[in-house]
Each structure stands twice: as structure tokens, then as C-alpha cells.
Short mmCIF file of C-alpha atoms in Angstrom, two decimals:
data_model
loop_
_atom_site.label_atom_id
_atom_site.label_comp_id
_atom_site.label_asym_id
_atom_site.label_seq_id
_atom_site.Cartn_x
_atom_site.Cartn_y
_atom_site.Cartn_z
CA UNK A 268 -23.80 -1.04 -115.22
CA UNK A 269 -20.30 -1.58 -114.49
CA UNK A 270 -19.61 0.94 -116.92
CA UNK A 271 -21.82 3.04 -115.35
CA UNK A 272 -19.58 3.92 -112.06
CA UNK A 273 -17.00 6.09 -114.33
CA UNK A 274 -19.31 8.41 -115.77
CA UNK A 275 -20.78 11.99 -114.16
CA UNK A 276 -23.62 12.81 -115.84
CA UNK A 277 -27.54 12.28 -115.18
CA UNK A 278 -28.97 9.90 -113.26
CA UNK A 279 -25.34 7.98 -113.00
CA UNK A 280 -24.09 9.67 -109.80
CA UNK A 281 -26.89 8.21 -107.77
CA UNK A 282 -25.64 4.16 -109.29
CA UNK A 283 -22.14 4.94 -107.13
CA UNK A 284 -23.72 5.96 -104.00
CA UNK A 285 -25.89 2.48 -104.24
CA UNK A 286 -22.28 0.59 -104.88
CA UNK A 287 -21.21 1.44 -101.42
CA UNK A 288 -24.58 1.29 -99.41
CA UNK A 289 -25.00 -2.37 -101.03
CA UNK A 290 -21.40 -3.05 -100.17
CA UNK A 291 -22.21 -1.34 -96.31
CA UNK A 292 -25.14 -3.82 -96.57
CA UNK A 293 -23.38 -6.55 -97.13
CA UNK A 294 -21.21 -6.34 -94.35
CA UNK A 295 -23.54 -5.60 -91.95
CA UNK A 296 -24.78 -9.10 -92.97
CA UNK A 297 -21.80 -10.71 -93.14
CA UNK A 298 -22.01 -9.41 -88.96
CA UNK A 299 -25.12 -10.05 -88.57
CA UNK A 300 -24.78 -11.81 -85.60
CA UNK A 301 -21.84 -10.06 -83.69
CA UNK A 302 -23.62 -7.48 -81.42
CA UNK A 303 -25.07 -4.57 -83.01
CA UNK A 304 -25.66 -6.28 -86.00
CA UNK A 305 -29.13 -7.04 -88.20
CA UNK A 306 -29.77 -10.37 -85.84
CA UNK A 307 -27.40 -9.21 -82.71
CA UNK A 308 -29.64 -9.54 -79.48
CA UNK A 309 -32.57 -11.88 -79.96
CA UNK A 310 -34.31 -12.63 -76.58
CA UNK A 311 -37.47 -11.55 -75.95
CA UNK A 312 -38.36 -12.43 -80.10
CA UNK A 313 -41.55 -14.33 -81.26
CA UNK A 314 -40.01 -17.90 -82.90
CA UNK A 315 -41.15 -18.00 -86.61
CA UNK A 316 -42.92 -20.97 -85.56
CA UNK A 317 -45.11 -19.60 -83.27
CA UNK A 318 -45.79 -16.16 -85.42
CA UNK A 319 -48.73 -17.90 -86.75
CA UNK A 320 -49.72 -18.40 -83.43
CA UNK A 321 -49.15 -14.91 -81.93
CA UNK A 322 -50.82 -13.64 -84.67
CA UNK A 323 -53.68 -15.17 -83.97
CA UNK A 324 -53.92 -14.20 -80.25
CA UNK A 325 -53.27 -10.90 -80.67
CA UNK A 326 -56.14 -10.39 -83.18
CA UNK A 327 -58.34 -12.87 -80.69
CA UNK A 328 -57.65 -9.63 -78.20
CA UNK A 329 -58.57 -6.59 -80.36
CA UNK A 330 -61.57 -8.37 -81.40
CA UNK A 331 -62.50 -8.57 -77.76
CA UNK A 332 -61.60 -4.72 -77.48
CA UNK A 333 -59.50 -6.20 -74.54
CA UNK A 334 -56.14 -3.41 -73.57
CA UNK A 335 -52.92 -4.94 -75.68
CA UNK A 336 -50.48 -6.80 -73.06
CA UNK A 337 -47.85 -8.42 -75.39
CA UNK A 338 -45.54 -9.34 -72.51
CA UNK A 339 -48.05 -11.17 -71.32
CA UNK A 340 -49.00 -12.75 -75.15
CA UNK A 341 -44.75 -13.31 -75.11
CA UNK A 342 -45.31 -15.48 -72.18
CA UNK A 343 -48.23 -17.26 -73.87
CA UNK A 344 -46.59 -18.32 -77.05
CA UNK A 345 -43.78 -19.71 -75.58
CA UNK A 346 -45.98 -21.93 -73.50
CA UNK A 347 -47.44 -23.18 -76.15
CA UNK A 348 -44.82 -23.66 -79.03
CA UNK A 349 -42.21 -25.24 -76.50
#
């Protein structure tokens, strides 16, 4: 693919754009823990270890046709995982 970067014909122009987009995305991943990065502020996020419990509780509430109260649900998930 590196031979196609300098070409100006047909479908090769989008390739150059994609190369620069990949470079930008690489930098975002590299600096992902910085404020404003991909992983920026992680407070209030359900951890991966409690994801299955979280989803089960959400579907239980949906099946019971109740109003969803997601902040209260996050508190219950934290209590279960801790």
C-alpha cells in the first residue's frame, strides 16, 4: 500500500486520507489517559467486572416494565462488585 500513497488517480486519494486519520487515531490512543482523551474521565462508569450484572439488572427492570433509574442502578452494581 505504501506505493499507492503518491498516486493521484482513482481510489488512491482516499488511501492518503486514511493514512493521516490512522496517525491521528494512534495519537489519541497514545494520549488516551490525558484529559479529553479516549479514556479521559472514567468516574461513574460501570467497570467491566460488573458489566454482566449491570445488564442483567437493566433487563430485569425492562421486563418488569418499570421506569429506568440508571444512577440508582450504578450504585447497586458498585455494591455488588465491591
